[in-house]
Coordinates of N, CA, C and O in Angstrom, one line a residue:
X14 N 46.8 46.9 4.2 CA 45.9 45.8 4.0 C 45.6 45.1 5.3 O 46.4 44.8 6.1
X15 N 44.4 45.0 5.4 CA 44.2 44.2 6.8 C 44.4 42.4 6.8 O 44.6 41.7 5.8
X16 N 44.5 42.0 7.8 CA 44.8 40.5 7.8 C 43.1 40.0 8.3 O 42.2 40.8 8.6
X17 N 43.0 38.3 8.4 CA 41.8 38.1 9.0 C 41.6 38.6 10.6 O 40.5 38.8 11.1
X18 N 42.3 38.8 11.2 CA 42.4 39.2 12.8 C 41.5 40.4 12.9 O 40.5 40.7 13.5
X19 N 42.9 41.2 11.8 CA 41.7 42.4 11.7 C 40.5 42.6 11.2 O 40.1 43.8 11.3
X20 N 39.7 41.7 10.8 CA 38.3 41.7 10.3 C 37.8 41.2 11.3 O 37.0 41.9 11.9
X21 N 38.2 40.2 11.7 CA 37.6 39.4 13.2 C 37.6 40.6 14.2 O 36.7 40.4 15.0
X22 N 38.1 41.5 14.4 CA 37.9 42.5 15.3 C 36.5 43.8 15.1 O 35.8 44.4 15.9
X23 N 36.8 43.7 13.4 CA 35.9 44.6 13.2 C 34.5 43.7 13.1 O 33.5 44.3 12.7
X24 N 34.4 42.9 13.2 CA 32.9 42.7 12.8 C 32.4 41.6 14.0 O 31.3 41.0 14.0
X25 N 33.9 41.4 15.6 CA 33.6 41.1 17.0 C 32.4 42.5 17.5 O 31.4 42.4 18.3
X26 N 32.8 43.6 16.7 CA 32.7 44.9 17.2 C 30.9 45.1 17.5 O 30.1 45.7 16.7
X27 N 30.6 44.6 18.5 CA 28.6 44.8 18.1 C 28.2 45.8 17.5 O 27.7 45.5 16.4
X28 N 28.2 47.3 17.8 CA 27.6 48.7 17.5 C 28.3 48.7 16.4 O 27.4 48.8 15.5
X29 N 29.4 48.6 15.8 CA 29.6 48.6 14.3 C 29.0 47.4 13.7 O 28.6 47.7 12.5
X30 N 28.9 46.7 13.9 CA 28.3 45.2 12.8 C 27.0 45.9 13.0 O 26.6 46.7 12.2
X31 N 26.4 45.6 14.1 CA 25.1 46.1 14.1 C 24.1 47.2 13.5 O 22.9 47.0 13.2
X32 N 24.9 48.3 13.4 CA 24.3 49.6 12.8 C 24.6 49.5 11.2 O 23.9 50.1 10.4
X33 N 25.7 48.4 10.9 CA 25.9 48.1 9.5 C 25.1 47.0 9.2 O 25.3 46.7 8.0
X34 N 24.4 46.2 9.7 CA 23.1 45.6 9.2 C 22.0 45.8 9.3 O 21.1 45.1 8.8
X35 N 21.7 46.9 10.0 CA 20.1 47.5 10.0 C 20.2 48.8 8.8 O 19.1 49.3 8.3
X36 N 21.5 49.2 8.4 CA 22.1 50.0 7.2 C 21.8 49.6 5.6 O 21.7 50.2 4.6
X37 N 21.9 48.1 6.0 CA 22.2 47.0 5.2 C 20.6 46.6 4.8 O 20.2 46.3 3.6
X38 N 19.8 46.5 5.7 CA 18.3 45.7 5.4 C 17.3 46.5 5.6 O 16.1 46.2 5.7
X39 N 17.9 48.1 5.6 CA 17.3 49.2 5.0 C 17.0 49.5 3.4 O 16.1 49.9 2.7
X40 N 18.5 49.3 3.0 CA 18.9 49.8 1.9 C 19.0 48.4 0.7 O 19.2 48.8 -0.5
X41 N 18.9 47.3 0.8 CA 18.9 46.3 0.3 C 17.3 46.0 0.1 O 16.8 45.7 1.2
X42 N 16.4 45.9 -1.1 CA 15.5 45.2 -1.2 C 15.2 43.3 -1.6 O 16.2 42.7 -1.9
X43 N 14.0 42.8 -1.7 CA 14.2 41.2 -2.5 C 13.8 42.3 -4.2 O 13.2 43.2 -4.7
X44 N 15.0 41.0 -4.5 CA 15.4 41.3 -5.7 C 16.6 42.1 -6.4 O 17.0 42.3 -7.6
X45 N 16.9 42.4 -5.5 CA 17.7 43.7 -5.7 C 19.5 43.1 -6.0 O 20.0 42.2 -5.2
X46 N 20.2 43.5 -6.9 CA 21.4 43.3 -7.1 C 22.6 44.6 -6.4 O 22.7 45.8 -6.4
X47 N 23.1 43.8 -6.0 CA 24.1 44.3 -4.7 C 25.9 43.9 -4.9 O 26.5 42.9 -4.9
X48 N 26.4 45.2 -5.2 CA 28.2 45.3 -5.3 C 28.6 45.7 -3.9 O 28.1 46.7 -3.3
X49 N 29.7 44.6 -3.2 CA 30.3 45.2 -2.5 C 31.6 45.4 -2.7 O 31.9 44.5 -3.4
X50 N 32.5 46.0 -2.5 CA 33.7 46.6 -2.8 C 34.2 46.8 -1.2 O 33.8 47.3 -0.1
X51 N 35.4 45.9 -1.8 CA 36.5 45.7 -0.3 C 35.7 45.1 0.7 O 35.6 45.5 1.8
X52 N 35.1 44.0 0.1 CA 34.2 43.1 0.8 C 35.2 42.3 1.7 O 34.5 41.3 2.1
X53 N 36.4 42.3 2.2 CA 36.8 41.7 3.0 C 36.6 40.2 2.6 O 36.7 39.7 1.5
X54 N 36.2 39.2 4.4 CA 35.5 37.7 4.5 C 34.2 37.9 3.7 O 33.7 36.8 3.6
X55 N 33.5 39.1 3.2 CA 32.4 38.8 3.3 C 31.1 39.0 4.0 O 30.2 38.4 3.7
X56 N 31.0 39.8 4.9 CA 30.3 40.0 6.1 C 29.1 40.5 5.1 O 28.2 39.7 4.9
X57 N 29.2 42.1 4.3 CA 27.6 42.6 3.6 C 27.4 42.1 2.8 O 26.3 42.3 2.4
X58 N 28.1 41.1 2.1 CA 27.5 40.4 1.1 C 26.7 39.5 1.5 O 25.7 39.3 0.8
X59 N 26.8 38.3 3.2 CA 26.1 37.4 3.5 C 24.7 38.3 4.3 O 23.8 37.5 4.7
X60 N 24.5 39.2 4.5 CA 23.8 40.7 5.0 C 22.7 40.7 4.0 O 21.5 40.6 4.1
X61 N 23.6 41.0 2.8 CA 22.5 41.6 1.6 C 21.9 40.4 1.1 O 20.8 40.7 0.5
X62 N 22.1 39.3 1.1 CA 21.4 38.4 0.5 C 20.3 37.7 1.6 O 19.4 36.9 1.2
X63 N 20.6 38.2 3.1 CA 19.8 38.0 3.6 C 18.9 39.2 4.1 O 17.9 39.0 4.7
X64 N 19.2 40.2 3.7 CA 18.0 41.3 3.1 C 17.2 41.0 2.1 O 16.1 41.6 2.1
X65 N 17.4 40.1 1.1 CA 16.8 39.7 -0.5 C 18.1 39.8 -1.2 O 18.5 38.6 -1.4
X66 N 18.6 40.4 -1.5 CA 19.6 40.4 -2.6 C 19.2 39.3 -3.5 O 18.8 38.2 -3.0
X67 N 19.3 39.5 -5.0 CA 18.9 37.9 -5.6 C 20.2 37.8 -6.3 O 20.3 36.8 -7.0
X68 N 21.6 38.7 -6.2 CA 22.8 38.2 -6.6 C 23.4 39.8 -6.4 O 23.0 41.0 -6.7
X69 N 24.7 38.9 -5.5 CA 25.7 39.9 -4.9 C 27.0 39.6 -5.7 O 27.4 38.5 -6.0
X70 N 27.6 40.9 -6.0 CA 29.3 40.8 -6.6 C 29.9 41.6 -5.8 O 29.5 42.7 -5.5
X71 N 31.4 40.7 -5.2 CA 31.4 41.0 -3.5 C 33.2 40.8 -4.4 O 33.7 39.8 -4.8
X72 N 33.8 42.3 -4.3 CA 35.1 42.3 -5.0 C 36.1 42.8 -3.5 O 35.7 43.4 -2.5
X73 N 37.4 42.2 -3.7 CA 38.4 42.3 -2.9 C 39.8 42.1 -3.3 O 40.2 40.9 -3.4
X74 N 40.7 43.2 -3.4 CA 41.8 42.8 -3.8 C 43.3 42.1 -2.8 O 44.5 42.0 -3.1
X75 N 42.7 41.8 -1.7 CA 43.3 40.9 -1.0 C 43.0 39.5 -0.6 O 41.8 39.2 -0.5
X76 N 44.0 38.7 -0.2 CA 43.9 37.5 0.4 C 42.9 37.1 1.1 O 43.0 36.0 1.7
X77 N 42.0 37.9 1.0 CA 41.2 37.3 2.4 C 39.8 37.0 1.5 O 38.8 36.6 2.0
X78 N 40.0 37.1 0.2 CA 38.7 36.3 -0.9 C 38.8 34.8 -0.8 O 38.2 34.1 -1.7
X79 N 39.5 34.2 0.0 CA 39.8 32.6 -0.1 C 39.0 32.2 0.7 O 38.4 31.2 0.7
X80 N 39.1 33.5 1.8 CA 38.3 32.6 3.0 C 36.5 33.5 2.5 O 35.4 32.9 2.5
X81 N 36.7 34.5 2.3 CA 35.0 34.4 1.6 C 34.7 33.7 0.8 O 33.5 33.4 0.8
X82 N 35.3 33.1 0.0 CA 34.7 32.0 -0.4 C 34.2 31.1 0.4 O 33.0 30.7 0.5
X83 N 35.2 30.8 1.0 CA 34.3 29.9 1.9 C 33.2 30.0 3.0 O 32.4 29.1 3.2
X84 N 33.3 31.4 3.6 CA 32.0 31.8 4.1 C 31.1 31.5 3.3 O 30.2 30.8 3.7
X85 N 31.0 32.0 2.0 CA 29.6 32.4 1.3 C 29.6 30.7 1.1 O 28.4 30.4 1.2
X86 N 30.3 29.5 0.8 CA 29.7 28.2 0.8 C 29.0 27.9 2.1 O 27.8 27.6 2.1
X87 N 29.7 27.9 2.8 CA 29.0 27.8 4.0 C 28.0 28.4 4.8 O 27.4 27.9 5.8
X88 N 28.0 29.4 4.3 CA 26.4 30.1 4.5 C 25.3 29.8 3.6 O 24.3 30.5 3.7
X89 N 25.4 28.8 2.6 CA 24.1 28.5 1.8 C 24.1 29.5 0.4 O 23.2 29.4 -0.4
X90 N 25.0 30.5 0.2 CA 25.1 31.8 -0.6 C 25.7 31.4 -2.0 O 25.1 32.1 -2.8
X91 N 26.4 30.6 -2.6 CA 27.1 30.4 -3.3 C 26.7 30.1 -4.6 O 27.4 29.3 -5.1
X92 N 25.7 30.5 -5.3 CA 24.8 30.7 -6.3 C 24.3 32.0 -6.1 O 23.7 32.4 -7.1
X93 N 24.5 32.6 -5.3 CA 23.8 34.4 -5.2 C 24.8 35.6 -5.5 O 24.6 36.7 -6.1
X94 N 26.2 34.9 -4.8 CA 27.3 35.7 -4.2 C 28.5 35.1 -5.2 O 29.0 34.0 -4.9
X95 N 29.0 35.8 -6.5 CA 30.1 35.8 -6.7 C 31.5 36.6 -6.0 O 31.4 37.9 -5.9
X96 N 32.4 36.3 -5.8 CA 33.6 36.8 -5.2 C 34.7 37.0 -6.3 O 35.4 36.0 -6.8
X97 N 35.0 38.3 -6.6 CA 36.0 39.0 -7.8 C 36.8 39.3 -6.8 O 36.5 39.9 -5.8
X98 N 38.4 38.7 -7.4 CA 39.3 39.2 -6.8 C 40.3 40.2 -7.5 O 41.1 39.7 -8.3
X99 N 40.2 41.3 -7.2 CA 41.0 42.4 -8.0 C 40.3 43.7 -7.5 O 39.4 43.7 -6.7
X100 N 41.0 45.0 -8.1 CA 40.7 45.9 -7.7 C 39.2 46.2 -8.4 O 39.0 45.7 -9.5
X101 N 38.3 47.2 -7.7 CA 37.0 47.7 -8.7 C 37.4 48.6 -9.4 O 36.6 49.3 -10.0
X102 N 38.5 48.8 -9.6 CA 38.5 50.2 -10.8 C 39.1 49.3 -12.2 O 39.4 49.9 -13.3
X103 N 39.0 47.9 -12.0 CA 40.1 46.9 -13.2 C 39.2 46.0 -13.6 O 39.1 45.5 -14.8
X104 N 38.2 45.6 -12.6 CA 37.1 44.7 -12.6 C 35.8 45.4 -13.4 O 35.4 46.5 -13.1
X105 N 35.2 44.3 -14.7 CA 33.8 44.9 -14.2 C 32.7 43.9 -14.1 O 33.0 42.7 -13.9
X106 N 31.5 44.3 -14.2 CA 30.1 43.1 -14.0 C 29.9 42.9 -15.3 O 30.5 43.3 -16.3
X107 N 28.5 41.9 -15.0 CA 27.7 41.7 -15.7 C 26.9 42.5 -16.2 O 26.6 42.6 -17.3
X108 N 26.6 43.2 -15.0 CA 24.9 43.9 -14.9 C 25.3 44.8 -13.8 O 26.2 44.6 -13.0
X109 N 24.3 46.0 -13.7 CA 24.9 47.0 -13.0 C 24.0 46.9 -11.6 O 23.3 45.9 -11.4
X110 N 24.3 47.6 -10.9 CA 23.8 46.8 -9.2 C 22.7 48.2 -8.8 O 22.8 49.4 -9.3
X111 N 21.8 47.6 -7.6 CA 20.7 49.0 -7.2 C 21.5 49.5 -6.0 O 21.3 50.6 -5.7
X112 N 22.4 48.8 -5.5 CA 22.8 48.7 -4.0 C 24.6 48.9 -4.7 O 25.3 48.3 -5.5
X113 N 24.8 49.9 -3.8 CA 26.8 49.5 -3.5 C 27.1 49.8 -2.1 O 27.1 50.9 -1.4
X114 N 27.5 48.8 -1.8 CA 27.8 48.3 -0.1 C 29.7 48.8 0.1 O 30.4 48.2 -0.7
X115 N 30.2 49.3 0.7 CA 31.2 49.3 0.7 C 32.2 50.3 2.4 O 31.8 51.3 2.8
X116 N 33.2 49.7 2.8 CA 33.4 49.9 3.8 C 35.5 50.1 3.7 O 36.3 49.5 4.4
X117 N 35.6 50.8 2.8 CA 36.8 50.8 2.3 C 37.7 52.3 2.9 O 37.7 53.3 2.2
X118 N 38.1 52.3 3.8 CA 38.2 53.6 4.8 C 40.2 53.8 5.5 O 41.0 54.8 5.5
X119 N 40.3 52.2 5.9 CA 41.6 51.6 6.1 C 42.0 53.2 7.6 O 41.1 53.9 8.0
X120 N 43.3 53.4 8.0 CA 43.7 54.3 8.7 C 43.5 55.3 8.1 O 43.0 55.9 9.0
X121 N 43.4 56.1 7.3 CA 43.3 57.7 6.9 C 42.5 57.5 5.3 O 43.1 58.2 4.4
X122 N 41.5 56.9 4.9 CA 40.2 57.2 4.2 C 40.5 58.2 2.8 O 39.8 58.0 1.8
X123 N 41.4 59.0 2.8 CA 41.2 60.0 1.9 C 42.9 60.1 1.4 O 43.4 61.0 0.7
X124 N 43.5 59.0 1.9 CA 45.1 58.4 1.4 C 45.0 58.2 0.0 O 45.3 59.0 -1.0
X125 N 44.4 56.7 -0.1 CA 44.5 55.7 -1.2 C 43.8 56.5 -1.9 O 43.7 57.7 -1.9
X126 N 42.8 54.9 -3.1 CA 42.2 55.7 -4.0 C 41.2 55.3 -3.6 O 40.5 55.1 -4.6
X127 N 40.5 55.0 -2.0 CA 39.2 55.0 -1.6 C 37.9 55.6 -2.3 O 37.0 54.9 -2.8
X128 N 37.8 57.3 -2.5 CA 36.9 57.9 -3.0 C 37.0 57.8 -4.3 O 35.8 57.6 -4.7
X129 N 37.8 57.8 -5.3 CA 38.1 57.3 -6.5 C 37.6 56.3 -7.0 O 37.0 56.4 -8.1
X130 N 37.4 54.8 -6.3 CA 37.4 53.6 -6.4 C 35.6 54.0 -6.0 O 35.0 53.4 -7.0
X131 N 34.9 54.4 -5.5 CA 33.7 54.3 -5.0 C 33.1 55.2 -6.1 O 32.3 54.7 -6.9
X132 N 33.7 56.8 -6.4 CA 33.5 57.4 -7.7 C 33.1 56.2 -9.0 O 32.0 56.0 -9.6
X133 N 34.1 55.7 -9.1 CA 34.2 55.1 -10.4 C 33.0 53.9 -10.1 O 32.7 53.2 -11.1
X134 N 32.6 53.6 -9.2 CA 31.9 52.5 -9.2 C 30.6 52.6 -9.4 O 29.8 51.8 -9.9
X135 N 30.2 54.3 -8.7 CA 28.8 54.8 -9.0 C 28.6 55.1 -10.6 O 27.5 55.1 -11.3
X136 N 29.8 55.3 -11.0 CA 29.3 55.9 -12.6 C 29.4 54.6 -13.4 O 28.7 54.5 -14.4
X137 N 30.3 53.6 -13.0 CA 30.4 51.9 -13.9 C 29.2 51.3 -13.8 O 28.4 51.0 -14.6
X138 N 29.1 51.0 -12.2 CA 28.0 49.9 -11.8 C 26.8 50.0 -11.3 O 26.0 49.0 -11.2
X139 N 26.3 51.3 -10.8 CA 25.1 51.8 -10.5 C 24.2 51.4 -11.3 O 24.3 51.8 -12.5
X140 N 23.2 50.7 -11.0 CA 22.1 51.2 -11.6 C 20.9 52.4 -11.6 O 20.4 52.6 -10.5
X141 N 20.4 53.4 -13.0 CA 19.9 54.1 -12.2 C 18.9 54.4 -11.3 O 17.8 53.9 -11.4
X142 N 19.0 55.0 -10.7 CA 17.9 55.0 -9.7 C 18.5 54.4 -8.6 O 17.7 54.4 -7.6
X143 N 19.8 53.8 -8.2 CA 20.0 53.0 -7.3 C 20.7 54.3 -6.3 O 21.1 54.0 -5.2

């Protein structure tokens, strides 16, 4: 599990943040409903809604959904951007999303149930066409 430090490093990171918001406001339209999974503080969810997103569900099964909350208040988001805390394979939506944002990789990617968790999210929460 990462702590805030380690998020603070990954998104200090310019060429990674960077290439993940032009990734981000490629692939996000206005209007568009947007899941992110292992959203961390928050970073693609305040991304997608400033691509258009007209409502983000931004899931994280660690500690660090306290403090996205508070980002996404403090970014003006907090009517757009709900924050689910639990795993995506336990959680579900409302409504199924055009967009799934996700950055869930950790030291060795193909350990956990990374691809499993993103599996299951394309066939739960996708919308189609998305």
């Amino acid at each position: 599990m990462y702590e805030l430090d380690d998020y603070g490093a990954m998104i200090a990171d310019r060429a990674r943040t960077n290439a993940y918001a032009e990734a981000i406001m490629r692939a996000v339209k206005p209007g568009d409903v947007v899941l992110e999974i292992g959203c961390g503080p928050g970073l693609f969810s305040l991304l997608a809604c400033r691509a258009g997103a007209i409502r983000v569900y931004a899931m994280e099964s660690n500690a660090s959904v306290a403090f996205a909350r508070e980002l996404v208040v403090a970014n003006g988001y907090a009517e757009r951007i709900e924050i689910l805390h639990g795993s995506s394979r336990q959680l579900d939506l409302p409504e199924r999303a055009n967009v799934i944002l996700s950055d869930i990789r950790g030291v060795l990617p193909l350990l956990a149930d990374g691809i499993a968790s993103l599996e299951d999210a394309r066939q739960r929460f996708l919308a189609p066409g998305g």
